[in-house]
Structure formats: C-alpha cells, structure tokens
JSON list of C-alpha atoms in Angstrom, two decimals:
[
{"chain": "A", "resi": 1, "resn": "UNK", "atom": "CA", "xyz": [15.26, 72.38, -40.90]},
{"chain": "A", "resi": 2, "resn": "UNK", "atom": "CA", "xyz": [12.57, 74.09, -38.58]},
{"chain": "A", "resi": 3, "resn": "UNK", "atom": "CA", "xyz": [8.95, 73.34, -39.15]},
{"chain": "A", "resi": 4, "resn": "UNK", "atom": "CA", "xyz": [7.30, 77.04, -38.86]},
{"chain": "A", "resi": 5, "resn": "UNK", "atom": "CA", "xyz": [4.28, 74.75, -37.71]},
{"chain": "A", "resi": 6, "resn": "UNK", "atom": "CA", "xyz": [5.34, 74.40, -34.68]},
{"chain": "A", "resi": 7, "resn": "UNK", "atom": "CA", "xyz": [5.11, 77.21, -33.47]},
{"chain": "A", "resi": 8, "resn": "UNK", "atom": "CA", "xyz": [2.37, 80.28, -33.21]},
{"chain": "A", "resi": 9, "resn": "UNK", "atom": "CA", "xyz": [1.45, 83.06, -31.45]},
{"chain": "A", "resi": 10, "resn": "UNK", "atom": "CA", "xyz": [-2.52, 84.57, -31.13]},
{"chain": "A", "resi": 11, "resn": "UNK", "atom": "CA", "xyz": [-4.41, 86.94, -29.53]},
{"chain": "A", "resi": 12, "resn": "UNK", "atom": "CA", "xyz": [-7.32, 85.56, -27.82]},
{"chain": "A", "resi": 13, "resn": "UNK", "atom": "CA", "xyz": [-9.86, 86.49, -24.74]},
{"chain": "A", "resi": 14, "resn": "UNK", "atom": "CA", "xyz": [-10.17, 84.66, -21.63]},
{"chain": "A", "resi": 15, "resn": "UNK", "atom": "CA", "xyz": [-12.63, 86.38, -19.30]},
{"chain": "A", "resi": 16, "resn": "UNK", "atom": "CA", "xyz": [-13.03, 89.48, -21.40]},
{"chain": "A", "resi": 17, "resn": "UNK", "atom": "CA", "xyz": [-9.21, 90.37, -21.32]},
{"chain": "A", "resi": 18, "resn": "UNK", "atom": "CA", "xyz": [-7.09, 89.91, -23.92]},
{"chain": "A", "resi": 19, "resn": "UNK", "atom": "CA", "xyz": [-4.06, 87.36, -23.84]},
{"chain": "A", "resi": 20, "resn": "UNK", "atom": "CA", "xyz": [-1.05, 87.18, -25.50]},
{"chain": "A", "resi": 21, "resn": "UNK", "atom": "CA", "xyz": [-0.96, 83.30, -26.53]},
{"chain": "A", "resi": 22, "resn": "UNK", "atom": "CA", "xyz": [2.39, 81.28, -27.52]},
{"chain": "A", "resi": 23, "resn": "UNK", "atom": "CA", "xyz": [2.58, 77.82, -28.70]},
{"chain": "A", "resi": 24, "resn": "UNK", "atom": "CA", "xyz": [5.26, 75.21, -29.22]},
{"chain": "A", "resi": 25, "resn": "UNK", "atom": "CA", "xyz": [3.91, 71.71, -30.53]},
{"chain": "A", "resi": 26, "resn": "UNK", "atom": "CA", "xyz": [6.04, 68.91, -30.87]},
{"chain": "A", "resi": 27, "resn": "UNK", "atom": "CA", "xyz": [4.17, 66.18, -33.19]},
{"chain": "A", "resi": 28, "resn": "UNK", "atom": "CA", "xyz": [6.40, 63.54, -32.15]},
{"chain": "A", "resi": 29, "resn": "UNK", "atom": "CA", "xyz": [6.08, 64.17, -28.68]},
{"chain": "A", "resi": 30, "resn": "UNK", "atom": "CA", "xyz": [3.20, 66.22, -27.30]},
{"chain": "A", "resi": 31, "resn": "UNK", "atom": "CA", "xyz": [4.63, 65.50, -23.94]},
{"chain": "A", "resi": 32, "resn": "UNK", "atom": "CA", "xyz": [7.49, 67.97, -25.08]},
{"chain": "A", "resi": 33, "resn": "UNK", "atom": "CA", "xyz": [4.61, 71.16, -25.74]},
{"chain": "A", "resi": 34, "resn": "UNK", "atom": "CA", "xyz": [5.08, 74.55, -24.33]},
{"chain": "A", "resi": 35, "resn": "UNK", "atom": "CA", "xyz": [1.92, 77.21, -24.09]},
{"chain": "A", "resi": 36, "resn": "UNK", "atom": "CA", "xyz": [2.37, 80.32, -22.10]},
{"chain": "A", "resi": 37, "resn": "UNK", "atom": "CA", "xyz": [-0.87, 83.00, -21.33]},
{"chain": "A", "resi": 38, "resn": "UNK", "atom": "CA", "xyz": [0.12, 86.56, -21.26]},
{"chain": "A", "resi": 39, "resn": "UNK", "atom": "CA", "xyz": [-2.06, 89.62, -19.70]},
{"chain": "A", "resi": 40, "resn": "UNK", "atom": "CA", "xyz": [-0.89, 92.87, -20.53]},
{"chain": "A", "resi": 41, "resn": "UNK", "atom": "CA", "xyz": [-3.61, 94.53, -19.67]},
{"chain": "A", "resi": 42, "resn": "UNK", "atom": "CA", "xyz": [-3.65, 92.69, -16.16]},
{"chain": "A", "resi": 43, "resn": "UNK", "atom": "CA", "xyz": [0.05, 93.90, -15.43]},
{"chain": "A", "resi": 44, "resn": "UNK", "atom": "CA", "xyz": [1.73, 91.52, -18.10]},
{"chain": "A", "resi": 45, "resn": "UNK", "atom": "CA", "xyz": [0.82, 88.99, -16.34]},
{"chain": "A", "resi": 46, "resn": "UNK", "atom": "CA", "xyz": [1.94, 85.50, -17.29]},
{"chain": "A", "resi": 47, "resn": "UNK", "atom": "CA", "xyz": [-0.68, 83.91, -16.00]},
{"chain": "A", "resi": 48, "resn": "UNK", "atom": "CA", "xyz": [-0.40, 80.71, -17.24]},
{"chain": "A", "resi": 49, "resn": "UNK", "atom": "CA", "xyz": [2.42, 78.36, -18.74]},
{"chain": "A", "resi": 50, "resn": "UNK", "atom": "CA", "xyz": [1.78, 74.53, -19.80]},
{"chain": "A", "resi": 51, "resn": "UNK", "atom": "CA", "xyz": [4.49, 72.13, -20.48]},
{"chain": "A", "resi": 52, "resn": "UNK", "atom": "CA", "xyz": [3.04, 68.83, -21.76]},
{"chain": "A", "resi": 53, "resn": "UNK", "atom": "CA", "xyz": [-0.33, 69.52, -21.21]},
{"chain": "A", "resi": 54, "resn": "UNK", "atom": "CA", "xyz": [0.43, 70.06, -17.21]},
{"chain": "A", "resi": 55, "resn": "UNK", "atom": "CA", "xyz": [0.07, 73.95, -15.93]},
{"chain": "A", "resi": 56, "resn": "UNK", "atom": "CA", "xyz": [3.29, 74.98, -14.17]},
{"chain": "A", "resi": 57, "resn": "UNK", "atom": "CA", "xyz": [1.97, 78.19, -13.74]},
{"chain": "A", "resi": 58, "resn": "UNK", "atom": "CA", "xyz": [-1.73, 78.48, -13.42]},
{"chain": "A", "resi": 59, "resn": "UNK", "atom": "CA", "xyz": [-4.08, 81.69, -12.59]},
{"chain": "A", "resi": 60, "resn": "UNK", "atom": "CA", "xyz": [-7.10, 82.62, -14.29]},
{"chain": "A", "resi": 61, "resn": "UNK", "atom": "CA", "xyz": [-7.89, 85.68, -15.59]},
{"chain": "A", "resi": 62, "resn": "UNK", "atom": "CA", "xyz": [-10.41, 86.67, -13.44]},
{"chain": "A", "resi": 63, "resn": "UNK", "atom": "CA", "xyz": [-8.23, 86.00, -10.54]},
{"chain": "A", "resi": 64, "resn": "UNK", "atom": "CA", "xyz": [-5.52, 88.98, -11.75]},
{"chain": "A", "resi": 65, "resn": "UNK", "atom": "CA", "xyz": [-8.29, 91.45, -11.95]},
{"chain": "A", "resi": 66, "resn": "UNK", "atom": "CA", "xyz": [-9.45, 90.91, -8.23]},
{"chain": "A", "resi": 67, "resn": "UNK", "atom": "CA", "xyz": [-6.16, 91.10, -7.07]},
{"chain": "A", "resi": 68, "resn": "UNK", "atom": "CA", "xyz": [-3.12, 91.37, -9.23]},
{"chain": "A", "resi": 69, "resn": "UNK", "atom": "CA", "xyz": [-2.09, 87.76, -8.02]},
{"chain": "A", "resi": 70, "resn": "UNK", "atom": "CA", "xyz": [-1.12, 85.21, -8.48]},
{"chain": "A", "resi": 71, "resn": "UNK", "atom": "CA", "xyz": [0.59, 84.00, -12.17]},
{"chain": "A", "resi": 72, "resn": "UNK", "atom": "CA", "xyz": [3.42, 85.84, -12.62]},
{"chain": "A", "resi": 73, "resn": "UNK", "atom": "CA", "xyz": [3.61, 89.89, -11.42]},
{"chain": "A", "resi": 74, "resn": "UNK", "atom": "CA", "xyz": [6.32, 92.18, -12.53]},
{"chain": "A", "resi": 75, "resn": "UNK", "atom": "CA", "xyz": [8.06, 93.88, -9.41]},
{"chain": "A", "resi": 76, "resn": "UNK", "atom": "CA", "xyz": [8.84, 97.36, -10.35]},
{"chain": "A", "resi": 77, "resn": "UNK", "atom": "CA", "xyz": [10.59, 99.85, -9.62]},
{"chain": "A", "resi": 78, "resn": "UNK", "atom": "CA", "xyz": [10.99, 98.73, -6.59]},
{"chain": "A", "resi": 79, "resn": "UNK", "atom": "CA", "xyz": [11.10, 94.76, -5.87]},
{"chain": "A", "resi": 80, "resn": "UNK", "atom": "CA", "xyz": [10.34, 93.63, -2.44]},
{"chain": "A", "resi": 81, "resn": "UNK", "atom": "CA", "xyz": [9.62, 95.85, 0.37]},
{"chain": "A", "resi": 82, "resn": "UNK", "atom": "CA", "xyz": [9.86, 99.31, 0.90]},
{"chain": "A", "resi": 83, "resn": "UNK", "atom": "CA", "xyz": [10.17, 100.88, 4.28]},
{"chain": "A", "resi": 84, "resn": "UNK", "atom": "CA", "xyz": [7.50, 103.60, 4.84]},
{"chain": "A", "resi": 85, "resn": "UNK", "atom": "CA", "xyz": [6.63, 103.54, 1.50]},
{"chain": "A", "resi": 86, "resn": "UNK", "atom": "CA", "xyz": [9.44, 105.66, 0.50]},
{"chain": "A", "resi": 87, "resn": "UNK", "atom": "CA", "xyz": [12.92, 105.94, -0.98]},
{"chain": "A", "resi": 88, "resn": "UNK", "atom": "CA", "xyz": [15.68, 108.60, -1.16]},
{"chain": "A", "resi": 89, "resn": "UNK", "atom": "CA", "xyz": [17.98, 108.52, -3.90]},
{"chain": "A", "resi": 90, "resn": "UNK", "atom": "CA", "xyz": [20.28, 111.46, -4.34]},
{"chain": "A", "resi": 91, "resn": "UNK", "atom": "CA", "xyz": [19.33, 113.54, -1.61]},
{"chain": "A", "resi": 92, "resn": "UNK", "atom": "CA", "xyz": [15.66, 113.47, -3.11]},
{"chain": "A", "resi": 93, "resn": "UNK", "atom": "CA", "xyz": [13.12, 111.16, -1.19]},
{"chain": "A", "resi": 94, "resn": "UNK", "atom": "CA", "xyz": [10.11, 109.72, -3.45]},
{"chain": "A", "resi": 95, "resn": "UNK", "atom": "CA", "xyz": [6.84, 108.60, -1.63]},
{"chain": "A", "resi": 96, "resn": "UNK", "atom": "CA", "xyz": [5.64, 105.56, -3.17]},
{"chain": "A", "resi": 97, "resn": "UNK", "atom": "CA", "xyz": [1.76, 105.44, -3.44]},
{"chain": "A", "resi": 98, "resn": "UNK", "atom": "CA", "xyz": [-0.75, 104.75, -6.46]},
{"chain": "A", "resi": 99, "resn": "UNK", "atom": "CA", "xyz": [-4.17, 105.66, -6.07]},
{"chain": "A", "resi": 100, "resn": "UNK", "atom": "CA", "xyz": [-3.78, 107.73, -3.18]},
{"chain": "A", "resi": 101, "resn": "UNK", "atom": "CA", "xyz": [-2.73, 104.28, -0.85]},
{"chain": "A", "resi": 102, "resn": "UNK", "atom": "CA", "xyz": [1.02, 103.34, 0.48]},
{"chain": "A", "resi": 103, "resn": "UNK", "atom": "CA", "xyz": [3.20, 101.03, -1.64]},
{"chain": "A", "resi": 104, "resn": "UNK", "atom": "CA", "xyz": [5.32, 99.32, 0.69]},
{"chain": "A", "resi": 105, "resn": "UNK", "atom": "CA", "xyz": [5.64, 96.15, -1.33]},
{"chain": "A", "resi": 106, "resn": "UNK", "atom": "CA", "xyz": [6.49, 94.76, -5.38]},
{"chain": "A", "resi": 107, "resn": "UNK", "atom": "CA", "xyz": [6.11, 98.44, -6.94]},
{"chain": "A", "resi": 108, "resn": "UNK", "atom": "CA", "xyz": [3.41, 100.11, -9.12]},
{"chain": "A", "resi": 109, "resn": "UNK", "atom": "CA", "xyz": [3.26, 98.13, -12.25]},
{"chain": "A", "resi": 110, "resn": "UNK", "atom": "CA", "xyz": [1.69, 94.92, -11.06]},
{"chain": "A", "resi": 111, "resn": "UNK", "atom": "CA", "xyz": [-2.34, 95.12, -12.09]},
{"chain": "A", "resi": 112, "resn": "UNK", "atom": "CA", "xyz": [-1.66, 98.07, -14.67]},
{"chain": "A", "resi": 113, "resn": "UNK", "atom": "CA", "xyz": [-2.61, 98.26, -17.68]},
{"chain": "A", "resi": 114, "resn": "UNK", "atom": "CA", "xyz": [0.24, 97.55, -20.34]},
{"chain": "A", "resi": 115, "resn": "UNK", "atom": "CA", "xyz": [0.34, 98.24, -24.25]},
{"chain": "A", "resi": 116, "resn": "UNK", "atom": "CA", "xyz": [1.50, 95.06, -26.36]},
{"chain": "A", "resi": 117, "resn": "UNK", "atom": "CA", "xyz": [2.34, 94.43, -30.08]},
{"chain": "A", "resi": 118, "resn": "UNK", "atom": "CA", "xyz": [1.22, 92.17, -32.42]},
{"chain": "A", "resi": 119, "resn": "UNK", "atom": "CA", "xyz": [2.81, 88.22, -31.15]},
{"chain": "A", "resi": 120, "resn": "UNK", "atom": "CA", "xyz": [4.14, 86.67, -33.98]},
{"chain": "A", "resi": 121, "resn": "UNK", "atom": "CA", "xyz": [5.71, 83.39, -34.94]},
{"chain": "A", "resi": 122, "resn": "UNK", "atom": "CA", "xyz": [8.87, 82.11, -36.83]},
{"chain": "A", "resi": 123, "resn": "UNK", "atom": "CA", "xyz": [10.88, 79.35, -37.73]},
{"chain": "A", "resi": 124, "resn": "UNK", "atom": "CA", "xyz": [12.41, 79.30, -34.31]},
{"chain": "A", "resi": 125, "resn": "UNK", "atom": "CA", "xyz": [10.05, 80.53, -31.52]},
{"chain": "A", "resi": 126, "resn": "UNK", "atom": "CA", "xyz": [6.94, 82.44, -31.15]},
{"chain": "A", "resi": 127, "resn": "UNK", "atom": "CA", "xyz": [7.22, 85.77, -29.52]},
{"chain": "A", "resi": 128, "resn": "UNK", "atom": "CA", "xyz": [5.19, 88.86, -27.91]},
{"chain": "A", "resi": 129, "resn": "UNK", "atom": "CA", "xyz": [6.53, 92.29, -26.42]},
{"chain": "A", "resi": 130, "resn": "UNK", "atom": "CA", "xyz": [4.58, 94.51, -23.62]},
{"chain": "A", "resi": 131, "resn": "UNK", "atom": "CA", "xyz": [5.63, 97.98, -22.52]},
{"chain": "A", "resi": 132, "resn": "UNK", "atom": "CA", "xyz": [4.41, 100.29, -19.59]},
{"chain": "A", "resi": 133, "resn": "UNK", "atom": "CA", "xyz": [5.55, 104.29, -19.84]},
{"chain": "A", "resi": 134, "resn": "UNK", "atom": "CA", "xyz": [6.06, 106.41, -17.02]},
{"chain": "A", "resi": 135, "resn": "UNK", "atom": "CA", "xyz": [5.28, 109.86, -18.56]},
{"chain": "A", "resi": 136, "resn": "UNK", "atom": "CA", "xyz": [4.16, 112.89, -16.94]},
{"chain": "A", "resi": 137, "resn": "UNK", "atom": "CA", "xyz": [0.59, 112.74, -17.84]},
{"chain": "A", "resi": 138, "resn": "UNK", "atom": "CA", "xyz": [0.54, 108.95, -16.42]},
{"chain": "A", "resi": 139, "resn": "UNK", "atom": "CA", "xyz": [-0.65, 107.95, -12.78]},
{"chain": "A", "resi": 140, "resn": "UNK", "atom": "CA", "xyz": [2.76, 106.07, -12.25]},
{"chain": "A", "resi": 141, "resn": "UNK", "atom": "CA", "xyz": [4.90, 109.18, -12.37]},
{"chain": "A", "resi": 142, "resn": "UNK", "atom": "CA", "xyz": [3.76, 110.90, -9.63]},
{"chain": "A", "resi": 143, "resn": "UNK", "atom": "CA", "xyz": [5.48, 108.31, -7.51]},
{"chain": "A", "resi": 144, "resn": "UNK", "atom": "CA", "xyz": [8.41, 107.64, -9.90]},
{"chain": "A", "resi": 145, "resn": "UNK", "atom": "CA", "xyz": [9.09, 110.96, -11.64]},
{"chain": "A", "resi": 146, "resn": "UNK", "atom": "CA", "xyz": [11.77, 109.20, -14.45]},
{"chain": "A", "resi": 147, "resn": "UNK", "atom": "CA", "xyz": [10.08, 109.85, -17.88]},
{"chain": "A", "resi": 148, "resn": "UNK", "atom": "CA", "xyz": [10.97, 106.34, -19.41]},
{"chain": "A", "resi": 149, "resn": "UNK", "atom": "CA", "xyz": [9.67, 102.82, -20.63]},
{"chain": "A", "resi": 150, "resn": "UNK", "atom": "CA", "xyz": [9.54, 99.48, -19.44]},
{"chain": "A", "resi": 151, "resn": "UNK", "atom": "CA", "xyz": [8.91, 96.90, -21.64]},
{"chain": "A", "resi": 152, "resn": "UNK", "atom": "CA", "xyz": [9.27, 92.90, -21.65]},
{"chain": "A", "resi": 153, "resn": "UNK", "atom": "CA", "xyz": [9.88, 90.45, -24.19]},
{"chain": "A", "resi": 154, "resn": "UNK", "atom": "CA", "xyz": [8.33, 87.34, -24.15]},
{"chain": "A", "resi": 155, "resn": "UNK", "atom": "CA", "xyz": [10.40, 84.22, -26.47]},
{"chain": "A", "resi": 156, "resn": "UNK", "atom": "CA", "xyz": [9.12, 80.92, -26.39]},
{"chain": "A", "resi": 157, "resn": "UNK", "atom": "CA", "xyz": [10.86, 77.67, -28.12]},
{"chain": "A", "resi": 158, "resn": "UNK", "atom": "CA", "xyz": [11.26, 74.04, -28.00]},
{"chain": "A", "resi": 159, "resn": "UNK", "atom": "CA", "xyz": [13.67, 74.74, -24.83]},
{"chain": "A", "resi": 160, "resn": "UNK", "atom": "CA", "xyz": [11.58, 76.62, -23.27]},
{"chain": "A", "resi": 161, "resn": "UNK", "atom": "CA", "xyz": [10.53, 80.30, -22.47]},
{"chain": "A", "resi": 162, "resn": "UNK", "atom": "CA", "xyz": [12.63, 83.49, -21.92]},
{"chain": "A", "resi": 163, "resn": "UNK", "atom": "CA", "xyz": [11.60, 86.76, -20.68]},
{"chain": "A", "resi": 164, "resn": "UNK", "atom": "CA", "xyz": [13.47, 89.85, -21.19]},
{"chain": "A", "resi": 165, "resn": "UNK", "atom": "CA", "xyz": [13.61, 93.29, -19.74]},
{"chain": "A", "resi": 166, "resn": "UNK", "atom": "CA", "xyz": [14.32, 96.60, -21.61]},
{"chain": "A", "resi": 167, "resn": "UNK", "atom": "CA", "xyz": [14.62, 100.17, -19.80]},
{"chain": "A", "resi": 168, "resn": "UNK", "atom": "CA", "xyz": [14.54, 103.15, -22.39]},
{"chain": "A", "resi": 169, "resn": "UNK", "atom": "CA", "xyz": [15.55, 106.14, -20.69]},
{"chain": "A", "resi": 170, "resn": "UNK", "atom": "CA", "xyz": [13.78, 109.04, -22.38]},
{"chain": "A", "resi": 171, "resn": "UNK", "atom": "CA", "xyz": [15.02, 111.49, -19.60]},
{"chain": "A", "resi": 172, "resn": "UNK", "atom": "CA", "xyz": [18.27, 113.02, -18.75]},
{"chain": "A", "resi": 173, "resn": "UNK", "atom": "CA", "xyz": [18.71, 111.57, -15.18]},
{"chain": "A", "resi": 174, "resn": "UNK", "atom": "CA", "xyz": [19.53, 108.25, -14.45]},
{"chain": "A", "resi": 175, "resn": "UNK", "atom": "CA", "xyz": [16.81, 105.96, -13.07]},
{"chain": "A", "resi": 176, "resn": "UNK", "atom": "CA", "xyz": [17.19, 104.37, -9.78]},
{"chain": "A", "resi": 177, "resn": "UNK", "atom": "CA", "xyz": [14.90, 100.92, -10.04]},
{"chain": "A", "resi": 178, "resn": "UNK", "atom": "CA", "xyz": [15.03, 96.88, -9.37]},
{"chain": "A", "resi": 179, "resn": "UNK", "atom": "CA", "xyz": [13.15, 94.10, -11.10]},
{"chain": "A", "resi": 180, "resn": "UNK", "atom": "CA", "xyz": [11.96, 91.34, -10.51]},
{"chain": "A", "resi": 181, "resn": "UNK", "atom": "CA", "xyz": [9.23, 88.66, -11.33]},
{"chain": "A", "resi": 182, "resn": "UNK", "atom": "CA", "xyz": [6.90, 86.69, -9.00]},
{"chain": "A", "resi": 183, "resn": "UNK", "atom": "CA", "xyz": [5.93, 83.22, -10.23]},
{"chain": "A", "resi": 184, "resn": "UNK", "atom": "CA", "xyz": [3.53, 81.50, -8.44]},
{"chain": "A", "resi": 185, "resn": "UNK", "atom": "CA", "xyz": [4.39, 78.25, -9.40]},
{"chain": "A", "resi": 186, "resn": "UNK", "atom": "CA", "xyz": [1.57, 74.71, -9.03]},
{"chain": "A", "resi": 187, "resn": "UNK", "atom": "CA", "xyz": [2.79, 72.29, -6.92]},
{"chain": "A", "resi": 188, "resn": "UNK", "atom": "CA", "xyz": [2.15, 69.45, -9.08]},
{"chain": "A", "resi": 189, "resn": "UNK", "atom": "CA", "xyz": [1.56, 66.68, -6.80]},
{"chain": "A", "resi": 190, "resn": "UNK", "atom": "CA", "xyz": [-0.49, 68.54, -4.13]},
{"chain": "A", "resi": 191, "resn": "UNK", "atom": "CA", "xyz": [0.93, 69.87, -0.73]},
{"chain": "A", "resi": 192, "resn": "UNK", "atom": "CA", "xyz": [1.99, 67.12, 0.82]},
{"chain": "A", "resi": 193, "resn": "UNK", "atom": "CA", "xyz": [3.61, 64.83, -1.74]},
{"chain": "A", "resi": 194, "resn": "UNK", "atom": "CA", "xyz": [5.62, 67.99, -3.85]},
{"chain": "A", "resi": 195, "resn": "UNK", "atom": "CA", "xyz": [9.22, 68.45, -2.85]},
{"chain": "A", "resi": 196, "resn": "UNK", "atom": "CA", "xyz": [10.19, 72.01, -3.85]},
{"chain": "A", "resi": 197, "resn": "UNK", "atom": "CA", "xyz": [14.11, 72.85, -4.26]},
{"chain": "A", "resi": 198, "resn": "UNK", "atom": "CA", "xyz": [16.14, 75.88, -4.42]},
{"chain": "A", "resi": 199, "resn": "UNK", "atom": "CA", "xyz": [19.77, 76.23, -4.92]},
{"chain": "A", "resi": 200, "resn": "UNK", "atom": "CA", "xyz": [20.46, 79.53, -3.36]},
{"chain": "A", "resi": 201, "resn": "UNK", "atom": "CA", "xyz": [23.15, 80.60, -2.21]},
{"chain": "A", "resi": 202, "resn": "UNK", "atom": "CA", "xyz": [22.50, 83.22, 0.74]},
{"chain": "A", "resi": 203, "resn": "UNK", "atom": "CA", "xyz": [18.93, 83.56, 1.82]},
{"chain": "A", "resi": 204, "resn": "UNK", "atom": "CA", "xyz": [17.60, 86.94, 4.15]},
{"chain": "A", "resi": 205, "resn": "UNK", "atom": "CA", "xyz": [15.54, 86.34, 6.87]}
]
C-alpha cells in the first residue's frame, strides 16, 4: 500500500518566478529522495532535479532569465541547427526568427513563456503539465505558421522522473517539427575526477 505522504507537488517562487515543485520522500531512506524544479514561465525549464539531496541538474532561476540556459531547454520545432535560419517543407520555405533575430539553433520555445496547471499529488507520483500554443495572434507563429499546442507532462515517482510530449493539432495541415530536450547535467565530482558515459550508437561530427 502507497503512502500518499510521500509524495507532493507545490507551487512556489524562486527569484520572483514561479516553479512547478515535485517531491518524492522516502522515510526509510532519504538517500532514495527525488525533487525536480520546473519553470514554465522560463521555457518549462527543469531547472533543477535532486536525487538524495545531490543536484543532478542544477540552474537557478535567475540564470534562465538571462539566458534561457542552462537546466533543461525544450528544443522546438526545430532541434539542433538550422541552416540559414530556414526550412522548406512542401515546397513552402519558413524563415525562422523571433524577435526580429535569426534562429539557427534549438527553436523558438526555449525562454518563452508557458501556461501550466495546477501540480498535484497521488498515491503513486506527483505530477505537473505545461503547454505553449502557436496561434495566430502569438509571436511564435509568424515563424511556424501550424495553429497547434505543445504541451509536456512532468511524472515523478520513487523510480524516478518522466517527461512526456503531446502535439494537438488544431489545424488541418500536418506539422513538420522535432523535439528534443537539453539537460545540462552537474558533474558531480568536479572536472577532473567525473567520468561521463554514453552508449550511443552512431555519433555526427
């Protein structure tokens, strides 16, 4: 049987921005807790994520709102780089630029401004959504004309956190896009004594 008091979700304010806050305590163990900082109104930012007390991910809040980095961005629509700013996807080219500026790298929705629900908590995880539309009226659509929404779903639990991606077409084209997300990870140990591994299988140079 699940404790419920294990787990919670708030809404607090770090820097004057709000956060999305989930929490997974383990009273046994507190080496086993989870905590993970969410900014929606800093990109959806996760900007920080503790596992037993050390931060795996770690950015403060004043940090995303100088530059968008580091924590965790969202890469969207288009992940990576784009060559002169620009795409062409059936026959159609779209320029890629937000606030009158080139975006030749990680898309438009890092450093926006997202909407968010109430988190809430159960007897298995705690939980928060965010969602960014592209509508007409909105600055995003100018560069990526596809009336639709992108939203995220944040899960946290004993085994750790999960982070979901929904695309609600509200148009009657189909949307060209990639994801991705960024995480700027600590290294725990410092520079010189953290050994980082990555089981990939192809790599581009």
């Amino acid at each position: 049987m699940h404790d419920p008091t294990r787990y919670d979700s708030q809404l607090r304010s770090q820097d004057g921005t709000p956060c999305l806050v989930l929490t997974y305590t383990d009273a046994d163990d507190p080496r086993n807790n989870l905590q993970a900082w969410i900014a929606p109104g800093l990109g959806s930012n996760l900007f920080r994520f503790t596992y037993g007390g050390y931060a795996l991910i770690d950015a403060g809040a004043a940090q995303l709102a100088k530059s968008g980095l580091p924590g965790t961005p969202v890469l969207y629509p288009t992940p990576n780089r784009v060559r002169d700013a620009q795409f062409t996807y059936r026959g159609r080219t779209y320029e890629q630029r937000k606030n009158g500026k080139p975006v030749l790298i990680h898309g438009l929705v890092m450093g926006e401004v997202w909407q968010y629900g109430n988190p809430f908590a159960d007897d298995d995880g705690a939980s928060a959504c965010t969602w960014v539309d592209f509508t007409p009226d909105s600055t995003l659509y100018a560069a990526f004309p596809f009336d639709h929404r992108l939203a995220l779903d944040f899960r946290l639990t004993a085994g750790g956190l999960s982070i979901a991606y929904r695309i609600e077409n509200r148009d009657t084209r189909e949307i060209p896009y990639g994801f991705g997300l960024h995480p700027f990870f600590s290294k725990l140990s410092g520079d010189t004594q953290t050994y980082i591994s990555l089981p990939a299988a192809a790599v581009m140079e």
